[in-house]
Amino acid sequence: MVDSVYDIDLEELKKQGIRGIIADLDNTLVPWRSCEIPCALEDWFCRVRNAGLKIAVVSNNSPSRVAEFSSRLGVTCIAKAVKPRRGAFRRIAADFGFAPQEMAVVGDQLFTDILGGNRSGMYTILVKPLSRHEFVGTKLVRLVERIFLRRLQKRQKQK
Ligand SMILES: [Mg+2]
């Protein structure tokens, strides 16, 4: 768990054998519905690539929204990914030619990004959502997420 993608220790990931990153789009890279790409995000993509890591975006959002980011950031994107289903995660790993354990998934939602990544056998990183605005359905899911998160944190403390 980290606050945002900017707090991910890329060198540490590489030490763990990670070679590719799959990032969620909404509320992970950009606020929900935002069409702007902040300079900081472009810089981050450069840092990831300079570190020798491959990166792709996997989103449950519409192809039109996702395509815009794909072309502007020059990154492979999969839209309508139906996370937590594994298909899109596996497709990216296969494209990259990496094993699941060489992939890290970054996202702001436990039941889509993190669950899907874990089910695919990938290393998962949970970030805090960038904005409080989101799809109504997501807001409901957040309530349940909080319960699970609290349990997870308790378990981590006990370790
Ligand atoms: Mg998200």
Coordinates of N, CA and C and ligand atoms in Angstrom, one line a residue:
M1 N 0.8 -1.2 0.0 CA 0.0 0.0 0.0 C 0.9 1.3 0.0
V2 N 0.6 2.2 -0.9 CA 1.3 3.4 -1.0 C 0.2 4.5 -1.2
D3 N 0.6 5.8 -1.0 CA -0.4 6.9 -1.2 C -0.7 7.0 -2.7
S4 N 0.3 7.0 -3.6 CA 0.0 7.2 -5.0 C 1.1 6.5 -5.8
V5 N 0.9 6.5 -7.1 CA 1.9 5.8 -8.0 C 3.3 6.4 -7.8
Y6 N 3.3 7.7 -7.5 CA 4.6 8.4 -7.3 C 5.4 7.9 -6.2
D7 N 4.8 7.2 -5.3 CA 5.5 6.7 -4.1 C 6.0 5.2 -4.3
I8 N 5.7 4.7 -5.5 CA 6.2 3.3 -5.7 C 7.7 3.3 -5.9
D9 N 8.4 2.5 -5.1 CA 9.9 2.4 -5.2 C 10.2 1.5 -6.4
L10 N 10.5 2.1 -7.6 CA 10.7 1.3 -8.8 C 12.0 0.4 -8.7
E11 N 13.0 0.9 -8.0 CA 14.2 0.1 -7.8 C 13.9 -1.2 -7.0
E12 N 13.1 -1.0 -6.0 CA 12.8 -2.1 -5.1 C 11.9 -3.1 -5.9
L13 N 11.0 -2.6 -6.7 CA 10.3 -3.6 -7.6 C 11.2 -4.4 -8.4
K14 N 12.2 -3.8 -9.0 CA 13.1 -4.5 -9.9 C 13.9 -5.5 -9.1
K15 N 14.2 -5.2 -7.8 CA 15.0 -6.1 -7.0 C 14.1 -7.3 -6.7
Q16 N 12.8 -7.1 -6.7 CA 11.9 -8.3 -6.4 C 11.6 -9.1 -7.7
G17 N 12.3 -8.7 -8.8 CA 12.1 -9.4 -10.0 C 11.0 -8.9 -10.9
I18 N 10.4 -7.8 -10.6 CA 9.3 -7.2 -11.4 C 9.9 -6.6 -12.7
R19 N 9.3 -6.9 -13.8 CA 9.8 -6.3 -15.1 C 8.7 -5.5 -15.8
G20 N 7.4 -5.7 -15.4 CA 6.4 -5.0 -16.1 C 5.3 -4.5 -15.1
I21 N 4.7 -3.4 -15.4 CA 3.6 -2.8 -14.5 C 2.3 -2.7 -15.3
I22 N 1.2 -3.1 -14.7 CA -0.1 -2.9 -15.2 C -0.8 -1.9 -14.3
A23 N -1.1 -0.7 -14.8 CA -1.7 0.3 -14.0 C -3.2 0.5 -14.4
D24 N -4.0 0.8 -13.3 CA -5.4 1.1 -13.5 C -5.4 2.6 -14.0
L25 N -6.5 3.1 -14.6 CA -6.5 4.4 -15.1 C -7.2 5.4 -14.1
D26 N -8.5 5.2 -13.9 CA -9.3 6.1 -13.1 C -9.0 6.1 -11.6
N27 N -8.7 7.2 -11.1 CA -8.4 7.4 -9.7 C -7.1 6.7 -9.3
T28 N -6.4 6.2 -10.2 CA -5.0 5.7 -10.0 C -4.0 6.6 -10.7
L29 N -4.2 6.8 -12.0 CA -3.3 7.6 -12.7 C -3.8 9.0 -12.9
V30 N -5.1 9.1 -13.1 CA -5.8 10.4 -13.2 C -7.1 10.4 -12.4
P31 N -7.6 11.5 -12.0 CA -8.9 11.5 -11.3 C -10.0 11.1 -12.2
W32 N -11.0 10.5 -11.6 CA -12.2 9.9 -12.4 C -12.7 11.0 -13.3
R33 N -12.9 10.8 -14.5 CA -13.5 11.7 -15.6 C -12.5 12.8 -16.0
S34 N -11.4 12.9 -15.4 CA -10.5 13.9 -15.8 C -9.8 13.6 -17.1
C35 N -9.7 14.5 -18.0 CA -9.1 14.3 -19.3 C -7.7 14.9 -19.4
E36 N -7.2 15.5 -18.3 CA -5.9 16.1 -18.3 C -4.8 15.1 -17.9
I37 N -3.7 15.2 -18.6 CA -2.6 14.4 -18.1 C -1.6 15.3 -17.5
P38 N -1.4 15.2 -16.2 CA -0.5 16.1 -15.5 C 1.0 15.9 -15.9
C39 N 1.8 16.9 -15.9 CA 3.2 16.7 -16.2 C 3.9 15.7 -15.3
A40 N 3.4 15.7 -14.1 CA 4.0 14.7 -13.1 C 3.8 13.3 -13.6
L41 N 2.6 13.1 -14.2 CA 2.3 11.7 -14.7 C 3.2 11.3 -15.9
E42 N 3.4 12.3 -16.8 CA 4.2 12.1 -17.9 C 5.6 11.7 -17.5
D43 N 6.1 12.5 -16.5 CA 7.4 12.3 -15.9 C 7.5 10.9 -15.3
W44 N 6.5 10.5 -14.6 CA 6.5 9.2 -14.0 C 6.6 8.1 -15.0
F45 N 5.9 8.2 -16.2 CA 6.0 7.2 -17.2 C 7.4 7.2 -17.8
C46 N 8.0 8.3 -17.9 CA 9.4 8.4 -18.3 C 10.3 7.6 -17.3
R47 N 10.1 7.9 -16.0 CA 10.9 7.3 -15.0 C 10.8 5.7 -15.0
V48 N 9.5 5.3 -15.2 CA 9.2 3.9 -15.3 C 10.0 3.2 -16.4
R49 N 9.9 3.9 -17.6 CA 10.6 3.4 -18.8 C 12.1 3.5 -18.6
N50 N 12.6 4.6 -18.1 CA 14.1 4.7 -17.9 C 14.6 3.6 -16.9
A51 N 13.7 3.2 -16.0 CA 14.1 2.2 -15.0 C 14.2 0.8 -15.7
G52 N 13.7 0.8 -17.0 CA 13.8 -0.5 -17.7 C 12.5 -1.3 -17.5
L53 N 11.5 -0.7 -17.0 CA 10.2 -1.5 -16.8 C 9.3 -1.2 -17.9
K54 N 8.5 -2.2 -18.3 CA 7.4 -2.0 -19.3 C 6.2 -1.7 -18.5
I55 N 5.3 -0.9 -19.2 CA 4.1 -0.5 -18.5 C 2.9 -0.5 -19.5
A56 N 1.7 -0.9 -19.0 CA 0.5 -0.9 -19.7 C -0.7 -0.5 -18.8
V57 N -1.7 0.0 -19.4 CA -2.9 0.4 -18.6 C -4.1 -0.5 -18.9
V58 N -4.7 -1.0 -17.8 CA -5.9 -1.9 -18.0 C -7.0 -1.2 -17.2
S59 N -8.1 -0.9 -17.9 CA -9.2 -0.1 -17.3 C -10.5 -0.8 -17.6
N60 N -11.5 -0.6 -16.7 CA -12.8 -1.1 -16.9 C -13.6 -0.1 -17.7
N61 N -13.0 1.1 -17.9 CA -13.8 2.2 -18.5 C -13.9 2.0 -20.0
S62 N -14.6 2.9 -20.7 CA -14.9 2.8 -22.1 C -13.7 2.9 -23.0
P63 N -13.8 2.3 -24.2 CA -12.6 2.4 -25.1 C -12.3 3.8 -25.5
S64 N -13.4 4.7 -25.7 CA -13.1 6.0 -26.1 C -12.3 6.8 -25.1
R65 N -12.6 6.6 -23.8 CA -11.9 7.3 -22.8 C -10.4 6.8 -22.7
V66 N -10.3 5.5 -22.8 CA -9.0 4.9 -22.6 C -8.1 5.1 -23.8
A67 N -8.7 5.2 -25.0 CA -7.9 5.4 -26.2 C -7.1 6.7 -26.2
E68 N -7.8 7.7 -25.6 CA -7.2 9.0 -25.6 C -5.9 9.0 -24.7
F69 N -5.9 8.4 -23.6 CA -4.7 8.3 -22.8 C -3.7 7.4 -23.5
S70 N -4.2 6.4 -24.1 CA -3.3 5.5 -24.8 C -2.4 6.2 -25.8
S71 N -3.0 7.0 -26.6 CA -2.3 7.7 -27.6 C -1.4 8.8 -27.0
R72 N -2.0 9.5 -26.0 CA -1.2 10.7 -25.5 C 0.0 10.2 -24.7
L73 N -0.1 9.1 -24.0 CA 1.0 8.6 -23.2 C 1.8 7.6 -23.9
G74 N 1.4 7.2 -25.1 CA 2.1 6.2 -25.9 C 2.2 4.9 -25.2
V75 N 1.1 4.5 -24.6 CA 1.1 3.3 -23.8 C 0.0 2.3 -24.3
T76 N 0.3 1.0 -24.2 CA -0.7 0.0 -24.5 C -1.8 0.1 -23.5
C77 N -3.1 0.1 -24.0 CA -4.2 0.1 -23.0 C -5.2 -0.9 -23.4
I78 N -5.8 -1.5 -22.4 CA -7.0 -2.4 -22.6 C -8.2 -1.7 -21.9
A79 N -9.2 -1.5 -22.7 CA -10.5 -0.9 -22.1 C -11.5 -2.0 -21.8
K80 N -12.5 -1.7 -21.1 CA -13.6 -2.7 -20.8 C -13.0 -4.0 -20.3
A81 N -12.0 -3.9 -19.4 CA -11.3 -5.1 -19.0 C -12.0 -6.1 -18.2
V82 N -13.2 -5.7 -17.7 CA -14.0 -6.5 -16.7 C -13.1 -7.1 -15.6
K83 N -12.3 -6.2 -15.0 CA -11.5 -6.6 -13.8 C -12.6 -6.9 -12.7
P84 N -12.5 -7.9 -11.9 CA -11.3 -8.7 -11.5 C -11.1 -9.9 -12.4
R85 N -11.7 -10.0 -13.6 CA -11.4 -11.1 -14.5 C -10.0 -11.0 -14.9
R86 N -9.4 -12.2 -15.2 CA -7.9 -12.2 -15.4 C -7.5 -12.0 -16.8
G87 N -8.4 -12.0 -17.8 CA -8.1 -12.0 -19.2 C -7.1 -10.9 -19.6
A88 N -7.5 -9.6 -19.2 CA -6.7 -8.5 -19.7 C -5.3 -8.5 -19.0
F89 N -5.2 -8.9 -17.8 CA -3.9 -9.0 -17.1 C -3.0 -10.0 -17.8
R90 N -3.6 -11.1 -18.1 CA -2.8 -12.2 -18.8 C -2.4 -11.8 -20.2
R91 N -3.3 -11.1 -20.8 CA -2.9 -10.7 -22.2 C -1.7 -9.7 -22.2
I92 N -1.7 -8.8 -21.3 CA -0.6 -7.9 -21.2 C 0.7 -8.6 -20.9
A93 N 0.7 -9.5 -19.9 CA 1.9 -10.3 -19.5 C 2.4 -11.1 -20.7
A94 N 1.5 -11.7 -21.5 CA 1.8 -12.5 -22.7 C 2.4 -11.6 -23.7
D95 N 1.8 -10.4 -23.9 CA 2.4 -9.4 -24.9 C 3.8 -9.0 -24.5
F96 N 4.0 -8.8 -23.2 CA 5.4 -8.4 -22.8 C 6.3 -9.6 -22.8
G97 N 5.8 -10.8 -22.8 CA 6.6 -12.0 -22.7 C 7.1 -12.2 -21.3
F98 N 6.4 -11.8 -20.3 CA 6.8 -11.9 -18.9 C 5.9 -12.9 -18.2
A99 N 6.4 -13.6 -17.2 CA 5.6 -14.5 -16.3 C 4.8 -13.6 -15.4
P100 N 3.6 -14.1 -14.9 CA 2.8 -13.4 -14.0 C 3.6 -12.8 -12.8
Q101 N 4.5 -13.6 -12.3 CA 5.3 -13.2 -11.1 C 6.3 -12.1 -11.4
E102 N 6.4 -11.8 -12.7 CA 7.3 -10.7 -13.1 C 6.5 -9.4 -13.3
M103 N 5.2 -9.4 -13.0 CA 4.3 -8.3 -13.2 C 3.8 -7.7 -11.9
A104 N 3.6 -6.4 -11.9 CA 3.0 -5.7 -10.7 C 1.8 -5.0 -11.2
V105 N 0.7 -5.1 -10.4 CA -0.6 -4.4 -10.8 C -0.8 -3.3 -9.8
V106 N -1.0 -2.1 -10.3 CA -1.3 -0.9 -9.4 C -2.7 -0.4 -9.6
G107 N -3.4 -0.3 -8.5 CA -4.8 0.2 -8.7 C -5.3 0.8 -7.4
D108 N -6.5 1.4 -7.5 CA -7.1 2.0 -6.3 C -8.3 1.2 -5.7
Q109 N -8.6 0.1 -6.4 CA -9.7 -0.7 -5.9 C -9.4 -2.1 -5.6
L110 N -9.8 -2.5 -4.4 CA -9.5 -3.9 -3.9 C -10.1 -4.9 -4.8
F111 N -11.4 -4.7 -5.1 CA -12.2 -5.8 -5.7 C -12.1 -5.9 -7.2
T112 N -11.4 -4.9 -7.8 CA -11.1 -5.1 -9.3 C -9.7 -5.2 -9.5
D113 N -8.9 -4.2 -9.2 CA -7.4 -4.2 -9.6 C -6.7 -5.2 -8.7
I114 N -6.8 -5.1 -7.4 CA -6.0 -5.9 -6.5 C -6.4 -7.4 -6.6
L115 N -7.7 -7.6 -6.5 CA -8.2 -9.0 -6.6 C -7.8 -9.6 -8.0
G116 N -8.0 -8.9 -9.0 CA -7.7 -9.4 -10.4 C -6.2 -9.7 -10.5
G117 N -5.4 -8.8 -10.0 CA -3.9 -8.9 -10.0 C -3.5 -10.2 -9.2
N118 N -4.1 -10.3 -8.0 CA -3.7 -11.4 -7.2 C -4.1 -12.7 -7.8
R119 N -5.4 -12.7 -8.4 CA -5.9 -13.9 -9.0 C -5.0 -14.3 -10.2
S120 N -4.3 -13.3 -10.8 CA -3.5 -13.6 -11.9 C -2.1 -14.0 -11.5
G121 N -1.8 -14.0 -10.2 CA -0.5 -14.4 -9.7 C 0.5 -13.3 -9.8
M122 N 0.0 -12.0 -9.8 CA 0.9 -10.9 -9.9 C 1.1 -10.2 -8.6
Y123 N 2.1 -9.4 -8.5 CA 2.4 -8.6 -7.3 C 1.4 -7.4 -7.3
T124 N 0.8 -7.0 -6.2 CA -0.2 -6.0 -6.3 C 0.1 -4.8 -5.4
I125 N -0.2 -3.6 -5.9 CA 0.1 -2.4 -5.1 C -1.2 -1.6 -5.1
L126 N -1.7 -1.3 -3.9 CA -2.9 -0.5 -3.7 C -2.6 0.9 -3.5
V127 N -3.2 1.8 -4.2 CA -2.9 3.3 -4.0 C -4.2 3.9 -3.5
K128 N -4.1 5.1 -2.9 CA -5.3 5.8 -2.5 C -6.0 6.5 -3.7
P129 N -7.3 6.4 -3.8 CA -8.0 7.0 -4.9 C -7.7 8.5 -5.0
L130 N -7.4 9.0 -6.3 CA -7.0 10.4 -6.5 C -8.1 11.3 -6.2
S131 N -9.4 10.9 -6.4 CA -10.4 11.9 -6.2 C -11.6 11.1 -5.5
R132 N -12.4 11.9 -4.8 CA -13.5 11.3 -4.1 C -14.7 11.1 -5.0
H133 N -14.6 11.7 -6.2 CA -15.7 11.6 -7.2 C -15.5 10.3 -7.9
E134 N -16.6 9.5 -8.0 CA -16.5 8.3 -8.8 C -17.9 7.8 -9.0
F135 N -18.0 6.7 -9.8 CA -19.2 6.1 -10.2 C -20.0 5.7 -8.9
V136 N -21.3 5.9 -8.9 CA -22.1 5.6 -7.7 C -21.8 4.1 -7.2
G137 N -21.8 3.2 -8.1 CA -21.6 1.8 -7.8 C -20.2 1.6 -7.0
T138 N -19.2 2.4 -7.5 CA -17.9 2.3 -6.8 C -18.0 2.8 -5.4
K139 N -18.8 3.8 -5.2 CA -18.9 4.4 -3.8 C -19.4 3.3 -2.9
L140 N -20.4 2.6 -3.3 CA -21.0 1.5 -2.5 C -19.9 0.5 -2.2
V141 N -19.2 0.1 -3.2 CA -18.1 -0.9 -3.0 C -17.1 -0.4 -2.0
R142 N -16.8 0.9 -2.0 CA -15.8 1.4 -1.1 C -16.1 1.1 0.4
L143 N -17.4 1.1 0.7 CA -17.8 0.8 2.1 C -17.3 -0.6 2.5
V144 N -17.6 -1.5 1.6 CA -17.1 -2.9 1.9 C -15.6 -3.0 1.9
E145 N -15.0 -2.2 0.9 CA -13.5 -2.2 0.8 C -12.9 -1.8 2.2
R146 N -13.5 -0.8 2.8 CA -13.0 -0.3 4.0 C -12.9 -1.3 5.1
I147 N -14.0 -2.1 5.2 CA -14.0 -3.2 6.2 C -12.8 -4.2 5.9
F148 N -12.7 -4.6 4.6 CA -11.6 -5.5 4.3 C -10.2 -4.9 4.6
L149 N -10.1 -3.6 4.2 CA -8.8 -3.0 4.4 C -8.4 -2.9 5.9
R150 N -9.4 -2.6 6.7 CA -9.1 -2.5 8.1 C -8.6 -3.9 8.6
R151 N -9.3 -4.9 8.1 CA -8.8 -6.3 8.5 C -7.4 -6.6 8.1
L152 N -7.1 -6.2 6.8 CA -5.8 -6.5 6.2 C -4.7 -5.7 7.1
Q153 N -5.0 -4.5 7.4 CA -4.1 -3.7 8.1 C -3.8 -4.3 9.5
K154 N -4.9 -4.8 10.1 CA -4.7 -5.4 11.4 C -3.8 -6.6 11.3
R155 N -4.1 -7.4 10.3 CA -3.3 -8.6 10.1 C -1.8 -8.3 9.9
Q156 N -1.6 -7.2 9.1 CA -0.2 -6.8 8.8 C 0.5 -6.4 10.1
K157 N -0.2 -5.7 10.9 CA 0.4 -5.2 12.2 C 0.8 -6.4 13.1
Q158 N 0.0 -7.4 13.0 CA 0.2 -8.6 13.9 C 1.5 -9.3 13.4
K159 N 1.8 -9.2 12.1 CA 3.0 -9.9 11.6 C 4.3 -9.4 12.2
Ligands
MG1 MG -9.7 2.9 -10.5

